[in-house]
mmCIF file of C-alpha atoms in Angstrom:
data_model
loop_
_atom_site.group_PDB
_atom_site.id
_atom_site.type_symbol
_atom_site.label_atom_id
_atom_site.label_comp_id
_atom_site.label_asym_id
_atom_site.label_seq_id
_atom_site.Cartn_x
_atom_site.Cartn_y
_atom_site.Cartn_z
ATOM 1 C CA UNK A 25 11.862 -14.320 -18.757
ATOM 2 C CA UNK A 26 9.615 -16.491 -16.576
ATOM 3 C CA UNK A 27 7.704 -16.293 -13.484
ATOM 4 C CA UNK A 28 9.340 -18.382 -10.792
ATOM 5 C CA UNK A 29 7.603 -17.371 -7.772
ATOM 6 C CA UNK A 30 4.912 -15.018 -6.164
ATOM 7 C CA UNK A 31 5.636 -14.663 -2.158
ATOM 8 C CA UNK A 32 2.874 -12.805 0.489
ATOM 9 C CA UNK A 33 4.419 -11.714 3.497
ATOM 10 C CA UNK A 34 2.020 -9.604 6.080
ATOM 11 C CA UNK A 35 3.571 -6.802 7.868
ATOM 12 C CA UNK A 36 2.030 -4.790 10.778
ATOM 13 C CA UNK A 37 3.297 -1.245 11.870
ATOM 14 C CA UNK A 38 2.795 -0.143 15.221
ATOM 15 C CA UNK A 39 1.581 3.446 15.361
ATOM 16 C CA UNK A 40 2.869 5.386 18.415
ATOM 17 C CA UNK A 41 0.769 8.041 18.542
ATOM 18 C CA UNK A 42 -1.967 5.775 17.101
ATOM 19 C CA UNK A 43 -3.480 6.514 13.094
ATOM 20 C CA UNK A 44 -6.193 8.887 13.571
ATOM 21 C CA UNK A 45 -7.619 8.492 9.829
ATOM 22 C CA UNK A 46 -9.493 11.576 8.096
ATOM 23 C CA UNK A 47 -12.190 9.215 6.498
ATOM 24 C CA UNK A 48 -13.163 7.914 10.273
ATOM 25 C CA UNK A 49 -12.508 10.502 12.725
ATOM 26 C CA UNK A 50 -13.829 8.566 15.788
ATOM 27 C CA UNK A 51 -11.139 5.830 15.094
ATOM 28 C CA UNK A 52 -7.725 5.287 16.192
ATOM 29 C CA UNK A 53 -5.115 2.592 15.179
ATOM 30 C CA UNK A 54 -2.615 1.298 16.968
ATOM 31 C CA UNK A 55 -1.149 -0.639 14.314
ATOM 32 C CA UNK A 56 -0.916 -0.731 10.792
ATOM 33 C CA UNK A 57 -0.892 -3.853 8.960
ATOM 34 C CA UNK A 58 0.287 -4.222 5.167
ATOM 35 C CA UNK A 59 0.762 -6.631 2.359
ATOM 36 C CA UNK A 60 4.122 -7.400 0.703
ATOM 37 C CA UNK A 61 3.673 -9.081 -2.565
ATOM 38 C CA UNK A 62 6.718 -10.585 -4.304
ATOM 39 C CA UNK A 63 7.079 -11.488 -7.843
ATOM 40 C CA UNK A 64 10.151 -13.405 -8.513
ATOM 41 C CA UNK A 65 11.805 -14.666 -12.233
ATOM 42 C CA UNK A 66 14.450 -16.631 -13.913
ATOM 43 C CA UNK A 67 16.538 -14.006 -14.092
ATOM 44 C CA UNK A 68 16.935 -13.221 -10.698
ATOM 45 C CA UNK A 69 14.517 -10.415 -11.422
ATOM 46 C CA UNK A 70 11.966 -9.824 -8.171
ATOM 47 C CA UNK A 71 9.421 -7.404 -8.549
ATOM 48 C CA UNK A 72 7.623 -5.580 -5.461
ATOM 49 C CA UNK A 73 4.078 -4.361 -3.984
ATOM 50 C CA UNK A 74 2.203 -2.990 -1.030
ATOM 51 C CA UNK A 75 -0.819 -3.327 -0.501
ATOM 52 C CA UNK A 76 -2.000 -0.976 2.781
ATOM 53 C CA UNK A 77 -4.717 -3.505 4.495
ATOM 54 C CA UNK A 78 -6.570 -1.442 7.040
ATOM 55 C CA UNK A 79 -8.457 -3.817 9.010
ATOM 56 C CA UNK A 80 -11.908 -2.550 7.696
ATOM 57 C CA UNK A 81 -10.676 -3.099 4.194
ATOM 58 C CA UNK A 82 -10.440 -5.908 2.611
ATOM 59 C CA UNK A 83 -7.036 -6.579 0.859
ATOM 60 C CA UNK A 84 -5.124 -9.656 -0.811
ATOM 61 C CA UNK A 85 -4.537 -12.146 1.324
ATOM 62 C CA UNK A 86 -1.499 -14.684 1.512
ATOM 63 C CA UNK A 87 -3.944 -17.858 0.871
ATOM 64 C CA UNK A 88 -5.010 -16.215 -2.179
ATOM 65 C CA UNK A 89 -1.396 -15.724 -3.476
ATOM 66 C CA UNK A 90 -0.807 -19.572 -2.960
ATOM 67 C CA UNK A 91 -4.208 -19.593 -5.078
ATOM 68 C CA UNK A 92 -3.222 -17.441 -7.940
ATOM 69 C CA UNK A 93 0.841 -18.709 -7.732
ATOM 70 C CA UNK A 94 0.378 -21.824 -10.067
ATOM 71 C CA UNK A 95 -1.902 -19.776 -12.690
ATOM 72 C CA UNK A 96 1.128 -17.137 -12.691
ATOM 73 C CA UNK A 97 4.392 -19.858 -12.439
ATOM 74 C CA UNK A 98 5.764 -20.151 -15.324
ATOM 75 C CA UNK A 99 4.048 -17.464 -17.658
ATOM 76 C CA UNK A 100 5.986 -14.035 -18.936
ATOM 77 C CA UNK A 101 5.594 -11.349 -16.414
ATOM 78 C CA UNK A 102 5.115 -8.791 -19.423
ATOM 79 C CA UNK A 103 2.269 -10.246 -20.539
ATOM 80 C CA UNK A 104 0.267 -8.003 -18.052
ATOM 81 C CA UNK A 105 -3.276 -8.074 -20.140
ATOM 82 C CA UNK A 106 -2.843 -11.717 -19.841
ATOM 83 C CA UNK A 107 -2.706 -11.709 -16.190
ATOM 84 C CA UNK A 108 -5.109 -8.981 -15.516
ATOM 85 C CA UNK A 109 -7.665 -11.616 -17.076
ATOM 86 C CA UNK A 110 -6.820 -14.268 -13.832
ATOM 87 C CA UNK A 111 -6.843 -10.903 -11.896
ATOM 88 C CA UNK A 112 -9.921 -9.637 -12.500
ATOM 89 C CA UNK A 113 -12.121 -13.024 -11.962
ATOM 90 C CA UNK A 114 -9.732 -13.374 -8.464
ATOM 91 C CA UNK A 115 -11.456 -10.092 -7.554
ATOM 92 C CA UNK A 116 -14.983 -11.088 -8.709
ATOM 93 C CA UNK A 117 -14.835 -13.952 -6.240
ATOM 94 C CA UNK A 118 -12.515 -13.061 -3.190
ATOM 95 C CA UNK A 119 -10.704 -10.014 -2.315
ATOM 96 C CA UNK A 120 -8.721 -7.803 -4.477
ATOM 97 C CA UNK A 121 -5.198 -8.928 -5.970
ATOM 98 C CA UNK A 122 -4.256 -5.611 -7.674
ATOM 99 C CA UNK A 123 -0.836 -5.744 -5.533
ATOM 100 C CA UNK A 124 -0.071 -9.086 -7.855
ATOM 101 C CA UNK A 125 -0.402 -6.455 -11.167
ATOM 102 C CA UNK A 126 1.445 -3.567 -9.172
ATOM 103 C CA UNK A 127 4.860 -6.290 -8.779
ATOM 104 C CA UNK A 128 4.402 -7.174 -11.875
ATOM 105 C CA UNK A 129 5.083 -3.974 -13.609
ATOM 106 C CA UNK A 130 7.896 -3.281 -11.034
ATOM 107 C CA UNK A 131 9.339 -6.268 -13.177
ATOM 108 C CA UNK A 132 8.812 -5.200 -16.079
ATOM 109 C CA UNK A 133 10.353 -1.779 -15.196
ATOM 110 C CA UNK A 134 13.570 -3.448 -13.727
ATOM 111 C CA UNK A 135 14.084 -5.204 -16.893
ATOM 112 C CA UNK A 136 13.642 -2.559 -19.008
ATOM 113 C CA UNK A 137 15.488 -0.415 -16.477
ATOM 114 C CA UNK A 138 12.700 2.169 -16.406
ATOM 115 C CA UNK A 139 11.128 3.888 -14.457
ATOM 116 C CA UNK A 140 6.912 2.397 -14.709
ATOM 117 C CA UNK A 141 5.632 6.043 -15.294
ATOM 118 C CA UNK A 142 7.602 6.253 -18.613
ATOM 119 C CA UNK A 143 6.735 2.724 -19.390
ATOM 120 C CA UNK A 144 2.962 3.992 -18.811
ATOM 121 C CA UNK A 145 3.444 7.253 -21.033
ATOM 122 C CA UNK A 146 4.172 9.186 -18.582
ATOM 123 C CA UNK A 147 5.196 13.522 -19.261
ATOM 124 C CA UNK A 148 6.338 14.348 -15.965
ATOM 125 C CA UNK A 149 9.186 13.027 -13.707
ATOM 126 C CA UNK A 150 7.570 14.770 -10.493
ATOM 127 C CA UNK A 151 4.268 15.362 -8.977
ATOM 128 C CA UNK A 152 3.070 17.407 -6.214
ATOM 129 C CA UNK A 153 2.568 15.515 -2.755
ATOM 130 C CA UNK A 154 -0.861 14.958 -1.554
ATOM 131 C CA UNK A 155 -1.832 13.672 1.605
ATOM 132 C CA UNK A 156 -5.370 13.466 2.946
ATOM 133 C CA UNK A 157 -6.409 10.509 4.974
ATOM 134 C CA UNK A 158 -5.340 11.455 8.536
ATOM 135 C CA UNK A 159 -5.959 14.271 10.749
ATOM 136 C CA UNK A 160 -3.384 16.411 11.994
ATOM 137 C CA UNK A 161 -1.816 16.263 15.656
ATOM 138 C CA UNK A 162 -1.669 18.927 17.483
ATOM 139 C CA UNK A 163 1.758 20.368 18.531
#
């Protein structure tokens, strides 16, 4: 299996109420912008990431996807150390690509028809939701 092609597409969510987040209390968002990374193979394999890219935090970006696309095209999407090596000097000089790792392991778990937790080692099938990062409307 081979790496055909990475795709960015940027998403924004309007918020009606507006996003009051926990870690900024004074702010409000009206909108909620995202990044959708796509990971597509030979084998008609396409593995998928968000990235949540709050406007005060810098996320990947779709000109750094056409950056990174020709050092991914053509490579084995398994070989995940491999890419984490192009990965991690993309984040030393620009903004982070971790949603380009993320899309790749959804690959890898669609091929292998997993689930990534068990491909990671994982014990348990459930965990308990946690949710911390806004504040609570009133009623």
């Amino acid at each position: 299996m081979k790496i055909t092609d990475i795709k960015f597409l940027s998403i924004e969510i309007p918020m009606d109420p507006p996003l009051r987040p926990a870690w900024e209390p004074s702010a409000s968002y009206s909108s909620f912008p995202f990044s959708l990374v796509r990971v597509y193979t030979d084998e008609g394999i396409v593995g998928n990431s968000i990235e949540l890219t709050p406007q005060h935090v810098m996320g990947v970006t779709g000109s750094q996807i056409t950056n990174l696309k020709s050092q991914f095209i053509g490579s084995d999407p398994f070989a995940i150390e491999k890419a984490m090596s192009k990965l991690r000097y993309a984040d030393f000089v620009g903004p982070k690509p971790w949603a380009i790792e993320l899309a790749l392991w959804d690959v890898v778990g669609k091929a292998c028809e997993q689930p990534v937790y068990k491909l990671l080692g994982g014990a348990q099938d459930r965990v308990k939701a946690y949710l911390s990062t806004v504040q609570i409307k009133s009623a």
